[in-house]
Coordinates of C-alpha atoms and ligand atoms in Angstrom, one line a residue:
X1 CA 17.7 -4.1 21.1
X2 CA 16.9 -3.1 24.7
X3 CA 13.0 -2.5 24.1
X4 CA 10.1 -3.5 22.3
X5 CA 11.5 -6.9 20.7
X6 CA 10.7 -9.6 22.5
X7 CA 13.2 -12.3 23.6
X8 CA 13.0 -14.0 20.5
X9 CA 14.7 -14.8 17.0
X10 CA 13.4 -14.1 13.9
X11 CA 12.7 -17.3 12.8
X12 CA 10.9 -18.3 16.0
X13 CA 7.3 -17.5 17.3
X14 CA 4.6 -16.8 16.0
X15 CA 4.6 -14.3 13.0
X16 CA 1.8 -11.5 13.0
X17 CA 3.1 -8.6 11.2
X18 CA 6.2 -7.6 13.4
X19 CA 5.4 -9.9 16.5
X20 CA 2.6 -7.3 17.1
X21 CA -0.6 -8.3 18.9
X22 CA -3.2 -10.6 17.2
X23 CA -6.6 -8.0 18.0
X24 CA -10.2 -8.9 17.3
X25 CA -12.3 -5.7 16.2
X26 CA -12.5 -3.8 19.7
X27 CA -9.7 -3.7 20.5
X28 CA -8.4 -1.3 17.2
X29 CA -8.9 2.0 18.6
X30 CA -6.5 1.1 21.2
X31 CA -3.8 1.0 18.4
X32 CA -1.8 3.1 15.4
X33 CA -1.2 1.0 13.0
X34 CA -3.7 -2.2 12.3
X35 CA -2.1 -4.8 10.1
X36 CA -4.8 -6.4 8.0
X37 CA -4.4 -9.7 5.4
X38 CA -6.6 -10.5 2.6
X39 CA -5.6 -13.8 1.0
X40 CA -7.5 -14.0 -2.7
X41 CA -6.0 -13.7 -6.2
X42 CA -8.8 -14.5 -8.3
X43 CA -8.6 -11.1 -9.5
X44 CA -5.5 -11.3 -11.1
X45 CA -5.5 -12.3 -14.8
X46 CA -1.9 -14.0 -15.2
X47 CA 0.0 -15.9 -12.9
X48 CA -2.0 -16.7 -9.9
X49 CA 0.1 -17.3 -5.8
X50 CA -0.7 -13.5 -4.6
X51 CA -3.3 -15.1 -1.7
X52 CA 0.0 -16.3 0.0
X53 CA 1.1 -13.3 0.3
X54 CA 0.2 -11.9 3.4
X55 CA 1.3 -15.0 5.8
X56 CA 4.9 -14.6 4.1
X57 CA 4.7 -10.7 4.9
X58 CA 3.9 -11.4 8.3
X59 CA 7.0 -13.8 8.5
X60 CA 9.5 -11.8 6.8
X61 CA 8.4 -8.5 9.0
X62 CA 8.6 -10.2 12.2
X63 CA 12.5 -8.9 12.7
X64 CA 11.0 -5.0 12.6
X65 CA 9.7 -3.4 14.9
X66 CA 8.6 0.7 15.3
X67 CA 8.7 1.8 18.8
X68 CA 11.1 5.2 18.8
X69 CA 14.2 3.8 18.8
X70 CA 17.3 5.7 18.6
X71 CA 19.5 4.8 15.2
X72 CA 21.2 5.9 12.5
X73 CA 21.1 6.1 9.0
X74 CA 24.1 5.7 6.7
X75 CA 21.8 6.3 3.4
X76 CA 21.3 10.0 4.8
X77 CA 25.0 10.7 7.3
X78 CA 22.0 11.5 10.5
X79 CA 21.0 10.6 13.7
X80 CA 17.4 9.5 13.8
X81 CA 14.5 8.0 15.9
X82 CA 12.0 5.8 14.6
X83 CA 8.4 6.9 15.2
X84 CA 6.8 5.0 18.0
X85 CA 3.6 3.4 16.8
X86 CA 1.4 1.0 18.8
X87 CA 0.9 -1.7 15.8
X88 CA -1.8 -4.6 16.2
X89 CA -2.8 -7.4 13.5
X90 CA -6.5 -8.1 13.1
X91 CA -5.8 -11.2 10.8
X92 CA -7.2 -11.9 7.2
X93 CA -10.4 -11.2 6.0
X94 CA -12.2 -14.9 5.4
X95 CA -12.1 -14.7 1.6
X96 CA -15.3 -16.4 -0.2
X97 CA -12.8 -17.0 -3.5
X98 CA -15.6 -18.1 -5.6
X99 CA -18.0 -14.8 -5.0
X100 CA -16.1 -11.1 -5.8
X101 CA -19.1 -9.4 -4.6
X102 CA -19.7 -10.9 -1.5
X103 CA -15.4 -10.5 -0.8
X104 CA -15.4 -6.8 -1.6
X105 CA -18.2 -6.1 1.1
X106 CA -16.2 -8.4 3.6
X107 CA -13.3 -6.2 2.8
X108 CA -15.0 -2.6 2.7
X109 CA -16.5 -3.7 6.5
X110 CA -13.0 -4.3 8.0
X111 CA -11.4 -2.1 6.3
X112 CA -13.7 0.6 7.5
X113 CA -13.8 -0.9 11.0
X114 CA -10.1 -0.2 11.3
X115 CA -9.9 3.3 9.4
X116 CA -12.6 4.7 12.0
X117 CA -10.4 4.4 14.5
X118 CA -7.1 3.2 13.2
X119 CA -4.6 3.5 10.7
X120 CA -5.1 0.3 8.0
X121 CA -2.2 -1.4 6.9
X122 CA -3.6 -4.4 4.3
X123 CA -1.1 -6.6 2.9
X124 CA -3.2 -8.3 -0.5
X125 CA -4.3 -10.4 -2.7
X126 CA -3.9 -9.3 -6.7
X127 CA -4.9 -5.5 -6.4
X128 CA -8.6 -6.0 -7.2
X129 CA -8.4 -5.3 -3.3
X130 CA -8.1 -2.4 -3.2
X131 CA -11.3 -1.5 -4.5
X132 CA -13.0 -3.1 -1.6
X133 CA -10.4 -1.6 0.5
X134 CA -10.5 2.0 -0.5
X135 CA -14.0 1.9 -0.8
X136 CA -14.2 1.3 3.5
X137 CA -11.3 4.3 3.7
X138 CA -13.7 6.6 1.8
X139 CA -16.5 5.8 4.2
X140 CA -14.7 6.1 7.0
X141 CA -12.9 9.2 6.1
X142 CA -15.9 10.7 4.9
X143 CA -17.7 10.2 8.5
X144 CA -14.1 11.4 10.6
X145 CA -13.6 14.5 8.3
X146 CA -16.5 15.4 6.3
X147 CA -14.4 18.5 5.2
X148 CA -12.1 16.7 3.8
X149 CA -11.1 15.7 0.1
X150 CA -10.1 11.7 -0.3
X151 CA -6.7 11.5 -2.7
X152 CA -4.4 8.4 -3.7
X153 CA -1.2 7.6 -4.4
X154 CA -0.8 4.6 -6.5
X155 CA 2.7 2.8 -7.5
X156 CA 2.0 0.5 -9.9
X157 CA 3.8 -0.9 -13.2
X158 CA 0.5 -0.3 -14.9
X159 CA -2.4 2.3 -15.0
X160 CA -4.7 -0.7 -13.8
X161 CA -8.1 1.5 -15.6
X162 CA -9.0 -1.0 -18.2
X163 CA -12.6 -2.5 -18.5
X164 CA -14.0 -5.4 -18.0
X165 CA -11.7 -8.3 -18.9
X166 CA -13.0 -12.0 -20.5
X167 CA -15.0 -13.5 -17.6
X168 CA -12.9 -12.2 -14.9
X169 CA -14.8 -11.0 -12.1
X170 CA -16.6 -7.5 -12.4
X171 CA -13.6 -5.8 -10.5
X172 CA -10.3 -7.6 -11.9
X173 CA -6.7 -6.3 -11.1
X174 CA -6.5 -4.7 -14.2
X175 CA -9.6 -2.1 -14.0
X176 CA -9.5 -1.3 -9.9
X177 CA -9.4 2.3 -10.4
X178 CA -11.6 3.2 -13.2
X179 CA -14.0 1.4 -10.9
X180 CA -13.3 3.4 -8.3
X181 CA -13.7 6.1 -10.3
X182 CA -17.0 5.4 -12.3
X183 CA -18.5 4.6 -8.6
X184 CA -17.9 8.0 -7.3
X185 CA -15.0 7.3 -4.3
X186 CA -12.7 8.6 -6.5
X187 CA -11.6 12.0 -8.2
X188 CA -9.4 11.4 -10.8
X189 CA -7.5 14.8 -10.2
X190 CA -6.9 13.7 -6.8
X191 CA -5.1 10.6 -8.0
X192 CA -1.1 10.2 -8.6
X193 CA 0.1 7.4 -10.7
X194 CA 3.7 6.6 -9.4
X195 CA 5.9 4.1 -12.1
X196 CA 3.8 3.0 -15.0
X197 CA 5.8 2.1 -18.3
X198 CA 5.6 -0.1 -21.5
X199 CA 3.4 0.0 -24.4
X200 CA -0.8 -0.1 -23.6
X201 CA -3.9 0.5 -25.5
X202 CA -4.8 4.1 -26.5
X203 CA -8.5 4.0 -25.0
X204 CA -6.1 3.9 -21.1
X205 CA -4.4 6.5 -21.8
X206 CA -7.1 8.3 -23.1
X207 CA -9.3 7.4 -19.6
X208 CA -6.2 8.7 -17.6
X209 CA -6.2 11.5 -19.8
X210 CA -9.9 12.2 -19.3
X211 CA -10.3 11.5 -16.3
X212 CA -7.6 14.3 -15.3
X213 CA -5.6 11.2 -13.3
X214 CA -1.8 12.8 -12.2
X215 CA 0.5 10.1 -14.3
X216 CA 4.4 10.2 -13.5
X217 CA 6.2 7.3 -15.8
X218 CA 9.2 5.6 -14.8
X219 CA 10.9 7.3 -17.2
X220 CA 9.9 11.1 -15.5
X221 CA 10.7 9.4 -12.8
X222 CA 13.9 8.7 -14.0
X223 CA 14.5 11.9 -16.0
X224 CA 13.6 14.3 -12.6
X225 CA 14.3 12.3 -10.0
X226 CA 11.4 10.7 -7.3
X227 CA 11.6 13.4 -4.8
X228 CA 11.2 16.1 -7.2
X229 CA 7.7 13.6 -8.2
X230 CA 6.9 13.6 -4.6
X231 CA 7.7 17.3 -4.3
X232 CA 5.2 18.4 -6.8
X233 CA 2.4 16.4 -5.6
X234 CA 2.9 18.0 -2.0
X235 CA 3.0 21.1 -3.8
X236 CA -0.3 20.7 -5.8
X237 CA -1.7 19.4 -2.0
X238 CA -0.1 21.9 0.3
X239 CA -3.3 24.4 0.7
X240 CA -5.9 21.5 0.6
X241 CA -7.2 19.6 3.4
X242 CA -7.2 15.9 1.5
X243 CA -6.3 12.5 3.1
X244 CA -4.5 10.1 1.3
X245 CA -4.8 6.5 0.8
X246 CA -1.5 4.7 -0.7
X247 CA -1.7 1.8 -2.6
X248 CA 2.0 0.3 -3.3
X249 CA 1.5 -2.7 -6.5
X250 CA 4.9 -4.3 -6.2
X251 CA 5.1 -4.9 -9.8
X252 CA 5.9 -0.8 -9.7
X253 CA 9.6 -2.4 -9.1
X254 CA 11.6 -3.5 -11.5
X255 CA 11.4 -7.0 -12.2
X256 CA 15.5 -7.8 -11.6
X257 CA 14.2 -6.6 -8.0
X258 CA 10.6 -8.3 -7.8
X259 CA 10.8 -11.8 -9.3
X260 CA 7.9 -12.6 -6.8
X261 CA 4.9 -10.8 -8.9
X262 CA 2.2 -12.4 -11.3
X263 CA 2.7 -9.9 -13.4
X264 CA 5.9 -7.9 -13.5
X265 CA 7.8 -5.0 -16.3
X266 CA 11.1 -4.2 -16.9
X267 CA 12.7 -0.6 -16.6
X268 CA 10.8 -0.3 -13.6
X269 CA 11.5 1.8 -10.2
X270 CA 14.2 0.5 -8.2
X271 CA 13.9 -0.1 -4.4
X272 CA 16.1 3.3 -3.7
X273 CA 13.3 5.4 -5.6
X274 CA 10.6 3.4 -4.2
X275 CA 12.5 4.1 -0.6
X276 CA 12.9 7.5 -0.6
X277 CA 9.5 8.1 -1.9
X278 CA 7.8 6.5 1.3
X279 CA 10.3 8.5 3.7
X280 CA 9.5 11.7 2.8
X281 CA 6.1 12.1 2.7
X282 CA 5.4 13.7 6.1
X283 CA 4.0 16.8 4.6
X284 CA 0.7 14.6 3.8
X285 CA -1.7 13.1 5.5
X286 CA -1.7 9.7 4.7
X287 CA -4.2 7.7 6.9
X288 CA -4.1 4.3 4.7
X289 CA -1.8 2.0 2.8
X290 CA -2.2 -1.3 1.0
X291 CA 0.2 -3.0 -0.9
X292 CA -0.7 -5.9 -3.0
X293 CA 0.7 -8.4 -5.9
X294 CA 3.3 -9.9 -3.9
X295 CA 3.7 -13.6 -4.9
X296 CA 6.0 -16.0 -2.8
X297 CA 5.0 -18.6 -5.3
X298 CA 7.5 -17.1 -7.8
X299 CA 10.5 -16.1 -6.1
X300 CA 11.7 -19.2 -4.1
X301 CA 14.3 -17.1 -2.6
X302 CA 11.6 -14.6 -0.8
X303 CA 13.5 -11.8 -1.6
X304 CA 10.8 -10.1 -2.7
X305 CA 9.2 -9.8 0.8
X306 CA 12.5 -8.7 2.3
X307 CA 12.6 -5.5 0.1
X308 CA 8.7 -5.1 0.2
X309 CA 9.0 -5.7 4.1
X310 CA 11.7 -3.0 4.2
X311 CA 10.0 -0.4 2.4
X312 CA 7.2 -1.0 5.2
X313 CA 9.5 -0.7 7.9
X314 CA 10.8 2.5 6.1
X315 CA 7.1 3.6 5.6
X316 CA 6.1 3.3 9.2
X317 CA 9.0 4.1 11.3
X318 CA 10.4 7.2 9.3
X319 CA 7.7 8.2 6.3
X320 CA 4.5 8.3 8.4
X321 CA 3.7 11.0 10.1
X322 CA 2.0 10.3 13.7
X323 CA 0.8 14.2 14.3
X324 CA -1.6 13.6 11.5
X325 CA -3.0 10.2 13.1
X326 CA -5.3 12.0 15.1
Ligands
MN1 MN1 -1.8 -2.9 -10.1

């Protein structure tokens, strides 16, 4: 590589997500992409190890890097360049693990701190996150482009709008988005539901139902193909101004890909369908991402972060598209 990696191997240095720079808060608007960890899991209801997740992210990224290089790609028979993204990595949000409340708010404040200026890329935590999180995006958004309408795409194994859950904490990973929902940051006709499968209570489906949420199951998924999912949710989107906030839960894999997950599904997506997904979405505007469940405690071998990692890369070199940074 003749540019933007520096003279070192990928097991040495220190690793912030893809040997970017370690920022403090001024410094974001001088970037694209701001890489941000928040290390908590106390909002997952199973199998606890997703607050390691975001150091182990930043190691296993720290071979990629996005700075419009000239490849190509056998998947596809082209030529291609990467897009050439000035990424920085704020850290981790300091996580109070014994009070939710007081953790969403600290997410909500970086979160918005980067998406005023930046592009926010957080690596969780159990995906109670991403209420915290998408609650900053909205704000910010909101104030950048008051004419514009706030959607999500959401991968996930599960619908993840169930209620309150034994004495987990008010926002749990299980009800994130019926949260969002109920609070007003989110339409539910604005949502799409990307992988979800198995056997759950009526009263969810009903909610997603109700709600009017966009739900493609695995097995659509499978039956059509994912670019014909992705094609009709750029068609529903094409006369709309609306930016989009992607949440990827890595449980949306199948587990015989994702061992490293608290709580993980068979007859999942694979990592092809969750590829080509991310790559083609340069029709929208997507000006956030978070992905979130990742668990090195569970898959000794890591391989879990090399595919998550890779779908990153993917993401951000060839999916994202830097026009509609601005
Ligand atoms: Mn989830």
């Amino acid at each position: 590589m003749k540019d933007g990696r520096k003279e070192e191997y990928i097991y040495a240095g220190i690793p912030t997500y893809m040997g970017s720079e370690f920022i403090k808060e001024n410094d974001i608007e001088k970037y694209d992409v701001v890489f941000l960890g928040v290390p908590c899991d106390y909002g997952a209801s199973y199998r606890l190890g997703a607050k390691y997740a975001p150091r182990q992210l930043r190691e296993y990224s720290f071979w990629d890097r996005v700075y419009g290089e000239e490849l190509y790609d056998l998947d596809h028979n082209e030529y291609l360049k990467s897009n050439e993204l000035k990424i920085a990595d704020l850290g981790d949000v300091y996580v109070n693990p014994t009070n939710p409340k007081v953790n969403q708010n600290a997410i909500t404040k970086k979160v918005y701190s980067i998406a005023k200026n930046s592009f926010p890329l957080v690596c969780g935590g159990d995906h109670s996150i991403t209420y915290g999180s998408f609650r900053g995006f909205y704000k910010a958004m909101k104030e950048r482009y008051p004419d514009y309408e706030i959607g999500l795409m959401h991968f996930d194994a599960h619908m993840d709008v169930e209620d309150k859950y034994l004495n987990m904490p008010d926002v749990w990973h299980g009800n994130v988005f019926r949260n969002l929902i109920e609070d007003g940051y989110l339409d539910g006709k604005n949502m799409y539901t990307i992988g979800p499968r198995g056997v759950v209570g009526r009263e969810w489906f009903d909610y997603v139902q109700e709600k009017k949420i966009n739900l493609f199951t695995a097995n659509q998924i499978k039956d059509i193909g994912i670019l014909n999912v992705i094609n009709k949710i750029k068609e529903k989107n094409k006369d709309k101004k609306i930016k989009f906030y992607i949440t990827f839960d890595i449980d949306c894999l199948d587990v015989s890909y994702i061992f490293g997950t608290g709580t993980p599904q068979c007859n999942g997506l694979t990592p092809y369908d969750c590829d080509e997904a991310l790559r083609h979405l340069h029709e929208l505007d997507i000006a956030g991402f978070d992905i979130v469940e990742l668990n090195p405690k569970l898959d000794d071998s890591h391989t879990s972060f090399v595919i998550a990692e890779e779908l990153l890369y993917h993401f951000l070199a060839f999916g994202l598209n830097k026009e509609k940074l601005k």
